[in-house]
Coordinates of C-alpha atoms and ligand atoms in Angstrom, one line a residue:
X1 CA 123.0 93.2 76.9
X2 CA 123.7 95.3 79.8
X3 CA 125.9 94.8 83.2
X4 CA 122.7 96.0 85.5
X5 CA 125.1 97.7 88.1
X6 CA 126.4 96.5 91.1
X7 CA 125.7 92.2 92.0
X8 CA 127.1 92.6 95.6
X9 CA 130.3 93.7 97.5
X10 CA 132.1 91.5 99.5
X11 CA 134.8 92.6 102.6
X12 CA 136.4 91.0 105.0
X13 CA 135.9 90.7 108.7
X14 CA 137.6 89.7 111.6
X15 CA 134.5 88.9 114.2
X16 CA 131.3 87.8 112.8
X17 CA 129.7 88.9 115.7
X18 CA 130.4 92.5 115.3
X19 CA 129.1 92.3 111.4
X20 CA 126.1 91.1 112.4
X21 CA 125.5 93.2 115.0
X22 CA 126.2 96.1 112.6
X23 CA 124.7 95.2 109.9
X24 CA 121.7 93.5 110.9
X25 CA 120.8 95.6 113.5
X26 CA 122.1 99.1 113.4
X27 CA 121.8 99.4 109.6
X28 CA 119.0 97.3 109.6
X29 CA 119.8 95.0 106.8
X30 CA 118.9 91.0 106.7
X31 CA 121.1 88.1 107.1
X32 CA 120.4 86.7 104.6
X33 CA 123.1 84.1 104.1
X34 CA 124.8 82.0 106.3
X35 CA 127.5 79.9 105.2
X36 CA 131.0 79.6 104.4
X37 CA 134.0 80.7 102.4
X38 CA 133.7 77.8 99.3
X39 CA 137.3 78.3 98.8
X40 CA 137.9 78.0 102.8
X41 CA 134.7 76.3 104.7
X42 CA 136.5 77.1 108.2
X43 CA 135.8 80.1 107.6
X44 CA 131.9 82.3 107.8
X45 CA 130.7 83.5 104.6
X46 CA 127.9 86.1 105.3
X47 CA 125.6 87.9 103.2
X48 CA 123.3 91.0 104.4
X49 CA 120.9 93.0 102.4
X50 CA 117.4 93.5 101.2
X51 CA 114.4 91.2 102.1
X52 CA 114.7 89.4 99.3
X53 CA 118.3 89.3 99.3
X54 CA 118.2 91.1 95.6
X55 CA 121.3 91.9 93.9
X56 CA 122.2 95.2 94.2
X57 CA 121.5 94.9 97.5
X58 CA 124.1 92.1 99.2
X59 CA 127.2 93.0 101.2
X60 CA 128.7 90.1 102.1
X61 CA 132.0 89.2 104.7
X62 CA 134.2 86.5 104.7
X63 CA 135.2 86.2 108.0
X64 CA 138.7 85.5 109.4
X65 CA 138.6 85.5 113.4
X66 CA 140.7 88.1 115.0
X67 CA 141.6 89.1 111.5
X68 CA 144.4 92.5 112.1
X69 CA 142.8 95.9 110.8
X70 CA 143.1 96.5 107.3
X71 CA 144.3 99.6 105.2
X72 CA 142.5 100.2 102.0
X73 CA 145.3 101.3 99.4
X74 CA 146.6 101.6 95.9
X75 CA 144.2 99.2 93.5
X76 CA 141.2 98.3 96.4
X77 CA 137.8 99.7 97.0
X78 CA 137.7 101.7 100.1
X79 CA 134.1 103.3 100.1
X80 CA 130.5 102.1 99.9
X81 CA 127.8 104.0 99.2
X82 CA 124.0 103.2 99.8
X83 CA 121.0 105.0 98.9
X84 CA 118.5 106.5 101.1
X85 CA 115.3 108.1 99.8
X86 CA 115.5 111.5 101.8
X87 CA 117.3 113.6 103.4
X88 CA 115.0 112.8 106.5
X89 CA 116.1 109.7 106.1
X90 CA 119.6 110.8 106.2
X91 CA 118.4 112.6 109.8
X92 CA 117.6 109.5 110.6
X93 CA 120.4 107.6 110.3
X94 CA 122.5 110.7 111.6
X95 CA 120.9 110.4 114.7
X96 CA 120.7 106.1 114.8
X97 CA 124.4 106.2 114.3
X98 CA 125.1 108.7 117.4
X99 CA 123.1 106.9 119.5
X100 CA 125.6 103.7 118.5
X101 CA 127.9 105.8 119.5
X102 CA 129.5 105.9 116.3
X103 CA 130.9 109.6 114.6
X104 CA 128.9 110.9 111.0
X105 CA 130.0 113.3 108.7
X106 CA 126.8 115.1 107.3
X107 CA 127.3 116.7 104.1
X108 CA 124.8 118.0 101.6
X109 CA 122.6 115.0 100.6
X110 CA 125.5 112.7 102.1
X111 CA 126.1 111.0 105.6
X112 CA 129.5 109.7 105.7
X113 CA 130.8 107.2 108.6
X114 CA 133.2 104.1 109.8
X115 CA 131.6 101.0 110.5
X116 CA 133.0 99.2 113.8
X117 CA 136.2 97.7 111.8
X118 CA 136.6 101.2 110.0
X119 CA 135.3 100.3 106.3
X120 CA 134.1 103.4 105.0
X121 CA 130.1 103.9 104.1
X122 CA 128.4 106.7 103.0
X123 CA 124.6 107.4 102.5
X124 CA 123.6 109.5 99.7
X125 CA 119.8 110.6 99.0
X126 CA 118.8 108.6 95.6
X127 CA 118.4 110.3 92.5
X128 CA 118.8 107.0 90.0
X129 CA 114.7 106.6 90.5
X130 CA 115.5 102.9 90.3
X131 CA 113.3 100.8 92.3
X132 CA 114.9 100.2 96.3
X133 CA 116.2 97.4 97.9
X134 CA 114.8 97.4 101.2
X135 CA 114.9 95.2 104.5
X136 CA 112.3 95.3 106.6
X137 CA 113.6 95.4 110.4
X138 CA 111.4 96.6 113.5
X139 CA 114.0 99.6 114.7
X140 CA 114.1 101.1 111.0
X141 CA 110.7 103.0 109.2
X142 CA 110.7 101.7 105.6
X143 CA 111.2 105.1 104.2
X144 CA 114.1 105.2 106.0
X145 CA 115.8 102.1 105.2
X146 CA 118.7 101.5 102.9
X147 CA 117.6 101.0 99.4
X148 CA 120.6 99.2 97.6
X149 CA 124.2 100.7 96.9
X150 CA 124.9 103.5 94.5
X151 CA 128.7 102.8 94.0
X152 CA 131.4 101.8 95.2
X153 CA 134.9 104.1 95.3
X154 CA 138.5 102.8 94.7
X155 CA 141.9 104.1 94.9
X156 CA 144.3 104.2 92.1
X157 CA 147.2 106.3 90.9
X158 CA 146.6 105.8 87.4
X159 CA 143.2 105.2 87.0
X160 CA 143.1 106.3 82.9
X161 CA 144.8 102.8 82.6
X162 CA 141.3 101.2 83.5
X163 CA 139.4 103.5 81.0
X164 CA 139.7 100.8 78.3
X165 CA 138.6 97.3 79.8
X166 CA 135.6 99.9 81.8
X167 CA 134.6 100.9 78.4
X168 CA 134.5 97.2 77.3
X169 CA 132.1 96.3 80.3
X170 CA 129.7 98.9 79.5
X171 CA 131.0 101.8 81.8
X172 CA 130.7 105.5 81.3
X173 CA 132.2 108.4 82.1
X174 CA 129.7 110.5 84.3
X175 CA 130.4 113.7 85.6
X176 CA 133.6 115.4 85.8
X177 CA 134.9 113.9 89.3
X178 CA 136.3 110.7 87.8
X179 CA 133.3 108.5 88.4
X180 CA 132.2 106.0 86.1
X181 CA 128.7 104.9 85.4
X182 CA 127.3 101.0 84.8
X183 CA 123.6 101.3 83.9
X184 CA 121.3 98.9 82.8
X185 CA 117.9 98.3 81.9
X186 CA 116.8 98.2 85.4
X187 CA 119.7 99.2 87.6
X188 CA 122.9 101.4 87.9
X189 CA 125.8 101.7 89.9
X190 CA 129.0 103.9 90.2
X191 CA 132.8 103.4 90.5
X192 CA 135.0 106.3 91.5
X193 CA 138.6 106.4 91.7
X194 CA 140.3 108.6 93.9
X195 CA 144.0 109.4 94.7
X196 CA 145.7 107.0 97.1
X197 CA 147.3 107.5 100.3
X198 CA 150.5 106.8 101.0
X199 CA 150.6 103.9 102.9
X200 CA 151.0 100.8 101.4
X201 CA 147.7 99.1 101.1
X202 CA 146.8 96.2 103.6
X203 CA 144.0 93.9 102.9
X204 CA 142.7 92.6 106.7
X205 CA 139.6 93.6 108.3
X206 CA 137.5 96.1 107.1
X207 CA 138.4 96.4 103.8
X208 CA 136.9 95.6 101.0
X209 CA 137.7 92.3 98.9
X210 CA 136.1 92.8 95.4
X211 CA 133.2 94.2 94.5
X212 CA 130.6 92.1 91.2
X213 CA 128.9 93.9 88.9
X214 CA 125.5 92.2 88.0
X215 CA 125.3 90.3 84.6
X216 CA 122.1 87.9 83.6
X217 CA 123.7 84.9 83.0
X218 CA 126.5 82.5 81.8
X219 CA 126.4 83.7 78.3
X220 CA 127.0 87.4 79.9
X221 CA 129.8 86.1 81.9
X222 CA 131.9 84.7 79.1
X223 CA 131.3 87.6 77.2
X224 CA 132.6 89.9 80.2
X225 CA 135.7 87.6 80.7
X226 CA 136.6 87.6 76.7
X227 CA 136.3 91.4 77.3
X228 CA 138.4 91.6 80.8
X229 CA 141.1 89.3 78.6
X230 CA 141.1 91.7 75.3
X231 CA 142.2 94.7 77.7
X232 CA 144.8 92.3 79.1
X233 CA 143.5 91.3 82.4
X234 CA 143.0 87.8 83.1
X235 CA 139.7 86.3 83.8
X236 CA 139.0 82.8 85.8
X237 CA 136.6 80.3 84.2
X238 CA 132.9 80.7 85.3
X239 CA 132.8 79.0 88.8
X240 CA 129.6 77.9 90.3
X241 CA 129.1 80.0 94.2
X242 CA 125.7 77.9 94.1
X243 CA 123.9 81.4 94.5
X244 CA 125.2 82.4 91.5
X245 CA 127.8 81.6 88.6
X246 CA 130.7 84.2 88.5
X247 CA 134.2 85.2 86.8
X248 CA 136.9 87.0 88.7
X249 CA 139.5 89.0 87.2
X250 CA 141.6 92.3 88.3
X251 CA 141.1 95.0 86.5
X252 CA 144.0 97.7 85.5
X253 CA 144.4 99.8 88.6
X254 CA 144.3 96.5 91.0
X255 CA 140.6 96.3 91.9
X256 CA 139.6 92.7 92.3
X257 CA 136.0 92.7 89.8
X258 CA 133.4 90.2 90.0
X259 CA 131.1 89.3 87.1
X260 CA 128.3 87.3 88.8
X261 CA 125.2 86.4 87.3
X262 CA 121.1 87.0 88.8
X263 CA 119.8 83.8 87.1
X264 CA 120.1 81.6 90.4
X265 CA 119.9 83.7 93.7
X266 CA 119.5 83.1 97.6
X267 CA 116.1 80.7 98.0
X268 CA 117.6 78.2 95.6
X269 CA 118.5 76.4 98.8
X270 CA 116.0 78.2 101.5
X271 CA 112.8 79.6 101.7
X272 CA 112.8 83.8 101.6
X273 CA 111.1 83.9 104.4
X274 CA 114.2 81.6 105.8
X275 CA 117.0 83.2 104.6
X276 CA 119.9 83.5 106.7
X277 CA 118.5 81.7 109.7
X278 CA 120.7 78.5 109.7
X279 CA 124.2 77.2 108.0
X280 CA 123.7 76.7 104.2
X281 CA 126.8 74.9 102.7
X282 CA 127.9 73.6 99.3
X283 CA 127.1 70.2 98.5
X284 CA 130.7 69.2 98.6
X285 CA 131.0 70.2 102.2
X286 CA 127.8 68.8 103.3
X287 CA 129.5 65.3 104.6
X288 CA 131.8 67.1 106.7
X289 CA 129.0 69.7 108.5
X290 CA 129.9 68.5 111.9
X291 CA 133.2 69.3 111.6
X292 CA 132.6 72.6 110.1
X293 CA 129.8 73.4 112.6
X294 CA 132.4 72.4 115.4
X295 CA 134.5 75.4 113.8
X296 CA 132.2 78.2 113.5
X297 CA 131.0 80.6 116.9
X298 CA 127.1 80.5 116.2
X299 CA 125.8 83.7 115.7
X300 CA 123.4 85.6 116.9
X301 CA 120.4 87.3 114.8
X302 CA 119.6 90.7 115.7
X303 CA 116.1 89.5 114.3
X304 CA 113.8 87.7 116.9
X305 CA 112.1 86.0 114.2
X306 CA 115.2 85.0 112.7
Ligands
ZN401 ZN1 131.8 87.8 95.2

């Protein structure tokens, strides 16, 4: 068995509002989730992505209102890269991003900006083959849409001290800029570590909060957490996110990893072609809905269809 890449990235936010609007209508990914942080249900938990909401696809934001700006540091992510199929596609989203008034970086077969909290992105043109992870939204041609992440990049100082526990999980060494390959049967993804800044890191809004890597199922996720603990990290139980089952653990540089597993996903509770239109929560927070409603700004979907 194989990790199959990247399961989804989740950062923090501090106004829903602006997430959406980014996300679900500038990039023109679905909402595809709505609910709340299970380990804090005051607080917005949401998830955009492909149609279907596949993995591979799903960034997701725990939101914390009015949350101060982050800075991504020593030991957490600070880059995510999608893939686009073309470089016309890249043309495209050079010239949807100026129009949102936001500044690009266009290098060769690479758009790289800020979204409106300052978490880094980047666009590459896709070489992995691997089927994409599209959303369909009215303001973005299909051949232009996203198509799933490619990687993800961290900082860390010593990142040779991860080389053993990323070997355990299936990781290789690609290329000879310090980037790391997880490739399975269907899908791949990338982890690069680069030199930190300075400044000491500060987790707040946009910033990254972990990022899973995509395993099939319990069984995969005990083996991944006997692995993360043989390499001395220390793994959580598997706890049940509803969508799917997952294991935490930190990894040797100070990246927060996710195992989480494929076998459950997003219309176990909703129709597809209702995902993300209303407030899904955990069973054990279903009696006190009112009060959590009461809590939460509604939102509002750049799609008119929901
Ligand atoms: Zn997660």
């Amino acid at each position: 068995m194989a990790l199959e890449g990247i399961h989804h990235i989740t950062a923090i936010t501090g106004d829903a509002d602006t997430v959406v609007d980014f996300y679900g209508r500038v990039l023109g990914l679905r909402l595809v989730k709505q609910t709340v942080n299970f380990d804090d249900p005051t607080a917005y938990h949401l998830y955009f992505g492909a149609e279907d909401g596949a993995t591979g696809s799903v960034l997701t934001f725990f939101e914390y209102p009015g949350a101060a700006p982050g800075l991504p540091g020593e030991g957490m992510i600070h880059s995510i890269t999608w893939r686009v199929a073309s470089d016309e596609a890249l043309d495209f989203w050079q010239a949807r991003l100026r129009d949102a008034e936001m500044s690009v970086l266009r290098g060769e077969g690479r758009l790289e900006f800020r979204d409106p909290e300052g978490l880094a992105c980047e666009l590459v043109v896709d070489e992995s083959g691997e089927a994409p992870l599209t959303a369909s939204f009215a303001e973005v041609p299909l051949e232009f849409a996203l198509q799933g992440f490619a990687g993800v990049r961290a900082y860390a100082r010593e990142p040779q001290l991860s080389e053993p526990l990323l070997t355990a999980l299936g990781f290789t060494e690609s290329g000879d800029d310090g980037r790391w390959l997880l490739k399975g049967e269907r899908r791949s993804a990338t982890l690069r570590y680069d030199d930190p800044p300075l400044d000491s890191p500060r987790p707040g809004a946009g910033t990254v909060h972990h990022v899973a890597w995509s395993a099939a199922d319990d069984a995969e996720l005990g083996a991944c957490a006997e692995k993360a603990n043989a390499a001395g990290s220390r793994a959580t139980p598997i706890i049940d996110r509803d969508y799917f089952h997952a294991v935490y653990f930190r990894e040797p540089s100070g990246v927060l990893f996710e195992v989480a597993s494929r076998d459950i996903g997003f219309t176990v509770d909703e129709p597809e072609d209702e995902l993300g239109r209303s407030l899904k929560l955990p069973q054990q927070f279903e009696q006190h809905r009112e009060q959590i409603e009461q809590k939460l700004a509604p939102l509002t979907n750049p799609r008119a269809d929901g």
